[in-house]
Amino acid sequence: MRRFATIKDIAKALGISVATVSRALRDAYDVSPQTRKLVLEKAEEMHYKPNFNAMGLVKSSTHKIGVIIPAITNYYFSTVITGIQEVAQSKGYNIILYITNDSPELEKKIVHDLSLSSLDGLLACVSSPSDACKHFQELIDDGLPVVFFDRVPEEIHISKVMQDDYNGAYQAVNHLIEQGYQKIAHITGPKGVFLTENRLRGYQHALRDHNLAFDNDWVVYSGFSQKDGESDVAQLFTENPKWPDAIFAVNDRKAIGAIVALKRKNIRIGAEVGVIGFTNDPICEIISPTLSTVAEPAFEIGRKSCELLLTHIKKTNFTGEEVVLSGELIVRESTSRS
């Protein structure tokens, strides 16, 4: 096995004490700038790497943070993870991923099985309904720093980082109305999820501002996948006596599912039924017709979430922050009537 340089090796090479080297690496106040410079240069020369496991025994710190997410195979979550990873690595932290597959039951099991001594903190995008997140509250009560991102529990008051779901949904539906669509359906996520409810409120508000009636039959709750989008459209266009002329989907995957299902029915996208999503997945520009959407700041959500968590880890009395980042309407072919 490769042997890495230790603090003792640096001390021996410089002819100073191990304690001085340790204090210099920690940037302690009682070490001169000249000595610290010598120690850092020698540490780099000798390829010194901190032993976080040994440090953890002394400081009760592991330099590991957990990340709970519903999936990793889609663009949005992989981009969030990239943002988290960039910040974590720059501060000497490793991340451990836990995938729930959008299952509240699996999420609860993962949370209950977590070893608090093996993590310094936790980032979580929840799959459980907002009022069923007691398992996370128990972690927080046990003293583990937690920050929620994207899908967050409304009931738990701690740091959260989200995109502006309400205004993003309003922009999407307002755009459909400006394009001349009047009978707008909404295929959304599970009931009780804070993200779902916020995007539903934005959809309703836009209808109300344009004096368009809200029809419960045109709101379909299900999962977040493309298959869910396909089955939602099948329900809308078979069970309802009146068909919508546009669809606002809670995310791009469901919007793409809607396009696939509409094509099977030989319905022209845009000309007969407009479709708009929410995320700005790269596939939006590949599918035909290209998909209008609201772009989410996924990378920034990951970065900010991790920055907040590291602040919580360092400052035990840090007051939680709620950060809301704006999205951007991107207009493409799927909402063009021409």
CSV table of C-alpha atoms in Angstrom, one decimal:
chain,number,residue,atom,x,y,z
A,1,MET,CA,0.0,0.0,0.0
A,2,ARG,CA,1.1,3.5,-0.7
A,3,ARG,CA,2.4,5.3,2.3
A,4,PHE,CA,1.4,9.0,2.7
A,5,ALA,CA,3.4,11.6,4.6
A,6,THR,CA,2.4,12.2,8.2
A,7,ILE,CA,2.6,15.3,10.5
A,8,LYS,CA,5.6,13.6,12.1
A,9,ASP,CA,7.4,13.3,8.7
A,10,ILE,CA,6.9,17.1,8.1
A,11,ALA,CA,8.1,17.9,11.6
A,12,LYS,CA,11.2,15.8,11.2
A,13,ALA,CA,12.0,17.3,7.7
A,14,LEU,CA,11.7,20.8,9.1
A,15,GLY,CA,13.3,20.1,12.5
A,16,ILE,CA,10.3,21.5,14.4
A,17,SER,CA,7.8,19.9,16.8
A,18,VAL,CA,4.8,17.8,15.8
A,19,ALA,CA,2.6,20.2,17.8
A,20,THR,CA,3.9,23.2,15.8
A,21,VAL,CA,3.2,21.5,12.5
A,22,SER,CA,-0.3,20.6,13.7
A,23,ARG,CA,-1.0,24.2,14.7
A,24,ALA,CA,0.3,25.5,11.5
A,25,LEU,CA,-1.9,23.2,9.4
A,26,ARG,CA,-4.9,24.4,11.5
A,27,ASP,CA,-3.8,28.1,11.0
A,28,ALA,CA,-3.6,28.6,14.8
A,29,TYR,CA,-3.1,32.1,16.0
A,30,ASP,CA,0.1,31.3,17.8
A,31,VAL,CA,2.1,30.2,14.7
A,32,SER,CA,4.0,32.9,12.8
A,33,PRO,CA,3.2,33.4,9.1
A,34,GLN,CA,6.7,32.4,8.2
A,35,THR,CA,6.5,29.1,10.0
A,36,ARG,CA,3.1,28.3,8.6
A,37,LYS,CA,4.4,29.1,5.0
A,38,LEU,CA,7.3,26.6,5.5
A,39,VAL,CA,4.9,23.9,6.9
A,40,LEU,CA,2.4,24.3,4.0
A,41,GLU,CA,5.2,24.2,1.4
A,42,LYS,CA,6.7,21.1,2.9
A,43,ALA,CA,3.3,19.5,3.2
A,44,GLU,CA,2.6,20.0,-0.5
A,45,GLU,CA,6.1,18.8,-1.4
A,46,MET,CA,5.6,15.6,0.6
A,47,HIS,CA,2.1,15.1,-0.7
A,48,TYR,CA,0.7,15.2,2.8
A,49,LYS,CA,-3.0,14.4,3.1
A,50,PRO,CA,-5.1,14.9,6.3
A,51,ASN,CA,-6.2,11.7,7.9
A,52,PHE,CA,-9.9,12.5,8.4
A,53,ASN,CA,-10.6,9.2,10.2
A,54,ALA,CA,-8.0,10.0,12.8
A,55,MET,CA,-9.2,13.6,13.1
A,56,GLY,CA,-12.7,12.3,13.6
A,57,LEU,CA,-11.7,10.4,16.7
A,58,VAL,CA,-10.4,13.6,18.2
A,59,LYS,CA,-12.9,16.1,16.9
A,60,SER,CA,-16.0,13.9,16.5
A,61,SER,CA,-15.8,14.9,12.8
A,62,THR,CA,-15.9,12.5,9.8
A,63,HIS,CA,-15.7,15.0,6.9
A,64,LYS,CA,-18.5,13.1,5.3
A,65,ILE,CA,-22.0,14.4,4.5
A,66,GLY,CA,-25.0,12.3,3.4
A,67,VAL,CA,-27.2,13.2,0.5
A,68,ILE,CA,-30.7,11.7,0.2
A,69,ILE,CA,-32.2,12.1,-3.2
A,70,PRO,CA,-35.2,10.4,-5.0
A,71,ALA,CA,-33.1,9.5,-8.1
A,72,ILE,CA,-29.8,10.0,-9.8
A,73,THR,CA,-30.4,9.0,-13.4
A,74,ASN,CA,-32.2,12.2,-14.4
A,75,TYR,CA,-30.6,15.5,-15.4
A,76,TYR,CA,-31.9,17.6,-12.6
A,77,PHE,CA,-30.6,15.5,-9.7
A,78,SER,CA,-27.3,14.7,-11.3
A,79,THR,CA,-26.8,18.5,-11.8
A,80,VAL,CA,-27.7,19.2,-8.2
A,81,ILE,CA,-25.2,16.5,-7.1
A,82,THR,CA,-22.5,18.2,-9.2
A,83,GLY,CA,-23.1,21.5,-7.4
A,84,ILE,CA,-23.0,19.7,-4.0
A,85,GLN,CA,-19.8,17.8,-4.9
A,86,GLU,CA,-18.0,21.0,-6.0
A,87,VAL,CA,-18.5,22.7,-2.7
A,88,ALA,CA,-17.9,19.6,-0.6
A,89,GLN,CA,-14.6,18.7,-2.2
A,90,SER,CA,-13.3,22.2,-2.0
A,91,LYS,CA,-13.8,22.1,1.8
A,92,GLY,CA,-12.4,18.6,2.2
A,93,TYR,CA,-15.6,16.7,2.6
A,94,ASN,CA,-16.8,13.5,0.9
A,95,ILE,CA,-20.4,12.8,0.1
A,96,ILE,CA,-22.4,9.6,0.6
A,97,LEU,CA,-25.4,9.2,-1.6
A,98,TYR,CA,-28.7,7.5,-0.6
A,99,ILE,CA,-31.3,6.9,-3.3
A,100,THR,CA,-34.9,6.6,-2.3
A,101,ASN,CA,-36.4,5.8,-5.8
A,102,ASP,CA,-39.2,8.2,-4.9
A,103,SER,CA,-40.4,5.8,-2.2
A,104,PRO,CA,-41.4,7.3,1.2
A,105,GLU,CA,-41.0,3.8,2.8
A,106,LEU,CA,-37.5,3.4,1.6
A,107,GLU,CA,-36.7,7.0,2.6
A,108,LYS,CA,-37.9,6.3,6.2
A,109,LYS,CA,-35.8,3.1,6.3
A,110,ILE,CA,-32.7,5.0,5.1
A,111,VAL,CA,-33.1,7.7,7.7
A,112,HIS,CA,-33.7,5.3,10.5
A,113,ASP,CA,-30.7,3.2,9.6
A,114,LEU,CA,-28.3,6.2,9.4
A,115,SER,CA,-25.4,6.1,11.7
A,116,LEU,CA,-25.2,9.6,13.2
A,117,SER,CA,-21.6,9.1,14.2
A,118,SER,CA,-20.6,8.4,10.5
A,119,LEU,CA,-21.8,11.8,9.1
A,120,ASP,CA,-21.2,15.4,9.9
A,121,GLY,CA,-24.5,16.5,8.3
A,122,LEU,CA,-27.2,15.6,5.8
A,123,LEU,CA,-28.7,17.1,2.7
A,124,ALA,CA,-32.2,15.8,1.8
A,125,CYS,CA,-34.7,16.0,-1.0
A,126,VAL,CA,-37.7,14.4,0.4
A,127,SER,CA,-40.1,11.8,-1.2
A,128,SER,CA,-42.5,11.7,1.8
A,129,PRO,CA,-45.5,14.1,2.0
A,130,SER,CA,-44.8,17.3,3.8
A,131,ASP,CA,-46.8,16.3,6.9
A,132,ALA,CA,-45.1,12.9,7.1
A,133,CYS,CA,-41.5,13.8,7.7
A,134,LYS,CA,-41.2,13.0,11.4
A,135,HIS,CA,-38.2,10.7,10.7
A,136,PHE,CA,-36.2,13.8,9.6
A,137,GLN,CA,-37.3,15.8,12.7
A,138,GLU,CA,-35.9,13.0,14.9
A,139,LEU,CA,-32.5,13.3,13.2
A,140,ILE,CA,-32.5,17.1,13.8
A,141,ASP,CA,-33.6,16.6,17.4
A,142,ASP,CA,-30.7,14.3,17.8
A,143,GLY,CA,-28.3,17.1,16.8
A,144,LEU,CA,-27.5,16.2,13.2
A,145,PRO,CA,-27.2,19.3,10.9
A,146,VAL,CA,-29.8,18.9,8.1
A,147,VAL,CA,-30.6,21.1,5.1
A,148,PHE,CA,-33.4,20.4,2.7
A,149,PHE,CA,-33.4,21.1,-1.0
A,150,ASP,CA,-35.8,21.1,-4.0
A,151,ARG,CA,-38.6,19.0,-2.4
A,152,VAL,CA,-38.8,20.2,1.2
A,153,PRO,CA,-41.1,19.5,4.1
A,154,GLU,CA,-43.2,22.6,5.0
A,155,GLU,CA,-43.7,21.5,8.6
A,156,ILE,CA,-40.0,21.4,9.6
A,157,HIS,CA,-38.4,24.8,10.2
A,158,ILE,CA,-34.7,24.6,9.2
A,159,SER,CA,-32.6,25.6,6.3
A,160,LYS,CA,-34.1,25.0,2.8
A,161,VAL,CA,-33.0,25.7,-0.7
A,162,MET,CA,-35.6,25.7,-3.5
A,163,GLN,CA,-36.4,27.0,-6.9
A,164,ASP,CA,-39.4,29.4,-7.1
A,165,ASP,CA,-42.0,26.8,-7.8
A,166,TYR,CA,-45.0,29.1,-7.4
A,167,ASN,CA,-43.8,31.8,-9.8
A,168,GLY,CA,-42.3,29.3,-12.2
A,169,ALA,CA,-45.6,27.6,-12.6
A,170,TYR,CA,-47.4,31.0,-12.9
A,171,GLN,CA,-45.0,31.9,-15.8
A,172,ALA,CA,-45.5,28.6,-17.6
A,173,VAL,CA,-49.3,28.9,-17.5
A,174,ASN,CA,-49.3,32.6,-18.3
A,175,HIS,CA,-47.3,31.8,-21.4
A,176,LEU,CA,-49.8,29.2,-22.5
A,177,ILE,CA,-52.6,31.7,-22.1
A,178,GLU,CA,-50.7,34.3,-24.0
A,179,GLN,CA,-50.4,31.8,-26.8
A,180,GLY,CA,-54.1,31.5,-27.0
A,181,TYR,CA,-54.7,28.3,-25.0
A,182,GLN,CA,-57.7,28.4,-22.7
A,183,LYS,CA,-58.4,24.9,-21.5
A,184,ILE,CA,-55.2,24.1,-19.6
A,185,ALA,CA,-54.7,20.9,-17.7
A,186,HIS,CA,-52.1,20.2,-15.0
A,187,ILE,CA,-50.4,16.9,-14.6
A,188,THR,CA,-48.6,17.0,-11.3
A,189,GLY,CA,-46.8,15.0,-8.6
A,190,PRO,CA,-48.2,13.3,-5.5
A,191,LYS,CA,-50.6,15.1,-3.2
A,192,GLY,CA,-49.1,16.7,-0.1
A,193,VAL,CA,-45.6,17.3,-1.5
A,194,PHE,CA,-44.7,20.9,-0.9
A,195,LEU,CA,-43.3,21.3,-4.5
A,196,THR,CA,-46.5,19.8,-6.0
A,197,GLU,CA,-48.7,22.1,-4.0
A,198,ASN,CA,-46.7,25.3,-4.8
A,199,ARG,CA,-46.8,24.6,-8.6
A,200,LEU,CA,-50.5,23.9,-8.4
A,201,ARG,CA,-51.1,27.2,-6.6
A,202,GLY,CA,-49.1,29.0,-9.4
A,203,TYR,CA,-51.2,27.3,-12.0
A,204,GLN,CA,-54.4,28.2,-10.3
A,205,HIS,CA,-53.3,31.8,-9.8
A,206,ALA,CA,-52.5,32.3,-13.5
A,207,LEU,CA,-55.9,30.9,-14.5
A,208,ARG,CA,-57.6,33.2,-12.0
A,209,ASP,CA,-55.7,36.3,-13.2
A,210,HIS,CA,-57.0,35.6,-16.8
A,211,ASN,CA,-60.6,34.9,-15.7
A,212,LEU,CA,-60.3,31.2,-16.7
A,213,ALA,CA,-62.2,28.6,-14.7
A,214,PHE,CA,-60.3,26.1,-12.6
A,215,ASP,CA,-61.5,22.5,-13.3
A,216,ASN,CA,-60.6,19.8,-10.8
A,217,ASP,CA,-61.0,17.2,-13.6
A,218,TRP,CA,-58.0,18.7,-15.4
A,219,VAL,CA,-55.6,18.2,-12.5
A,220,VAL,CA,-54.1,14.7,-12.3
A,221,TYR,CA,-51.9,13.7,-9.4
A,222,SER,CA,-49.4,10.8,-9.8
A,223,GLY,CA,-45.6,10.2,-9.8
A,224,PHE,CA,-42.8,12.2,-11.4
A,225,SER,CA,-41.8,9.8,-14.3
A,226,GLN,CA,-42.3,9.8,-18.0
A,227,LYS,CA,-44.6,6.8,-17.7
A,228,ASP,CA,-46.7,8.8,-15.2
A,229,GLY,CA,-47.0,11.6,-17.8
A,230,GLU,CA,-48.2,9.1,-20.4
A,231,SER,CA,-50.8,7.6,-18.1
A,232,ASP,CA,-52.0,11.0,-16.9
A,233,VAL,CA,-52.7,12.1,-20.5
A,234,ALA,CA,-54.4,8.8,-21.2
A,235,GLN,CA,-56.7,9.6,-18.3
A,236,LEU,CA,-57.3,13.2,-19.4
A,237,PHE,CA,-58.2,12.2,-22.9
A,238,THR,CA,-60.4,9.3,-22.2
A,239,GLU,CA,-62.2,9.9,-18.9
A,240,ASN,CA,-63.1,13.6,-19.5
A,241,PRO,CA,-66.1,14.6,-21.8
A,242,LYS,CA,-64.1,17.7,-22.7
A,243,TRP,CA,-60.5,17.7,-23.7
A,244,PRO,CA,-57.9,20.3,-22.7
A,245,ASP,CA,-56.1,22.3,-25.4
A,246,ALA,CA,-52.8,22.6,-23.3
A,247,ILE,CA,-50.9,20.8,-20.6
A,248,PHE,CA,-48.7,22.2,-17.9
A,249,ALA,CA,-46.5,19.3,-16.5
A,250,VAL,CA,-44.9,19.4,-13.1
A,251,ASN,CA,-41.6,18.5,-14.7
A,252,ASP,CA,-40.0,17.8,-18.1
A,253,ARG,CA,-40.2,14.0,-17.7
A,254,LYS,CA,-43.9,14.1,-17.4
A,255,ALA,CA,-44.2,16.7,-20.2
A,256,ILE,CA,-42.3,14.3,-22.5
A,257,GLY,CA,-44.6,11.5,-21.4
A,258,ALA,CA,-47.5,13.7,-22.3
A,259,ILE,CA,-46.0,14.4,-25.8
A,260,VAL,CA,-45.5,10.6,-26.4
A,261,ALA,CA,-49.1,9.9,-25.4
A,262,LEU,CA,-50.5,12.7,-27.5
A,263,LYS,CA,-48.6,11.5,-30.6
A,264,ARG,CA,-50.0,8.1,-30.2
A,265,LYS,CA,-53.4,9.7,-30.5
A,266,ASN,CA,-52.3,11.6,-33.6
A,267,ILE,CA,-52.8,14.9,-31.8
A,268,ARG,CA,-50.5,17.6,-33.1
A,269,ILE,CA,-48.3,19.1,-30.4
A,270,GLY,CA,-48.6,22.9,-30.2
A,271,ALA,CA,-51.2,23.3,-33.0
A,272,GLU,CA,-53.9,21.3,-31.2
A,273,VAL,CA,-52.5,20.8,-27.7
A,274,GLY,CA,-49.7,22.9,-26.2
A,275,VAL,CA,-47.3,21.3,-23.7
A,276,ILE,CA,-44.9,22.9,-21.3
A,277,GLY,CA,-42.7,21.4,-18.6
A,278,PHE,CA,-40.5,22.4,-15.7
A,279,THR,CA,-36.7,21.8,-15.3
A,280,ASN,CA,-35.0,22.4,-18.7
A,281,ASP,CA,-33.6,18.9,-19.2
A,282,PRO,CA,-31.3,18.7,-22.2
A,283,ILE,CA,-33.8,16.3,-23.9
A,284,CYS,CA,-36.1,19.3,-24.3
A,285,GLU,CA,-34.0,20.4,-27.2
A,286,ILE,CA,-33.8,16.9,-28.7
A,287,ILE,CA,-37.4,15.8,-28.7
A,288,SER,CA,-39.7,16.8,-31.6
A,289,PRO,CA,-41.2,19.2,-31.3
A,290,THR,CA,-38.8,20.9,-28.8
A,291,LEU,CA,-40.3,21.4,-25.4
A,292,SER,CA,-41.0,24.7,-23.8
A,293,THR,CA,-40.2,24.7,-20.1
A,294,VAL,CA,-39.1,26.7,-17.0
A,295,ALA,CA,-35.4,26.2,-16.3
A,296,GLU,CA,-34.5,25.4,-12.7
A,297,PRO,CA,-31.1,26.5,-11.3
A,298,ALA,CA,-30.2,23.0,-10.3
A,299,PHE,CA,-26.4,23.5,-10.0
A,300,GLU,CA,-26.9,26.6,-7.8
A,301,ILE,CA,-29.4,24.7,-5.6
A,302,GLY,CA,-26.7,22.1,-5.0
A,303,ARG,CA,-24.0,24.6,-4.3
A,304,LYS,CA,-26.1,26.7,-2.0
A,305,SER,CA,-27.5,23.7,-0.1
A,306,CYS,CA,-24.0,22.4,0.6
A,307,GLU,CA,-22.7,25.8,1.6
A,308,LEU,CA,-25.5,26.2,4.1
A,309,LEU,CA,-24.9,22.7,5.5
A,310,LEU,CA,-21.2,23.3,6.1
A,311,THR,CA,-22.2,26.6,7.9
A,312,HIS,CA,-24.6,24.6,10.1
A,313,ILE,CA,-21.8,22.0,10.8
A,314,LYS,CA,-19.4,24.8,11.9
A,315,LYS,CA,-21.8,27.0,13.8
A,316,THR,CA,-24.1,25.1,16.1
A,317,ASN,CA,-26.2,28.2,16.9
A,318,PHE,CA,-26.7,29.1,13.2
A,319,THR,CA,-30.2,30.2,12.4
A,320,GLY,CA,-31.8,28.4,9.5
A,321,GLU,CA,-32.2,30.2,6.2
A,322,GLU,CA,-34.8,29.7,3.5
A,323,VAL,CA,-33.4,30.4,0.0
A,324,VAL,CA,-35.6,30.6,-3.0
A,325,LEU,CA,-33.9,30.8,-6.5
A,326,SER,CA,-35.7,32.0,-9.6
A,327,GLY,CA,-36.3,30.0,-12.7
A,328,GLU,CA,-36.4,31.2,-16.3
A,329,LEU,CA,-39.2,30.6,-18.9
A,330,ILE,CA,-37.8,29.1,-22.1
A,331,VAL,CA,-40.1,29.1,-25.1
A,332,ARG,CA,-39.8,26.4,-27.8
A,333,GLU,CA,-42.0,24.6,-30.4
A,334,SER,CA,-44.3,22.7,-28.1
A,335,THR,CA,-46.3,25.9,-27.2
A,336,SER,CA,-46.5,27.3,-30.7
A,337,ARG,CA,-49.9,27.2,-32.4
A,338,SER,CA,-48.6,27.9,-35.9
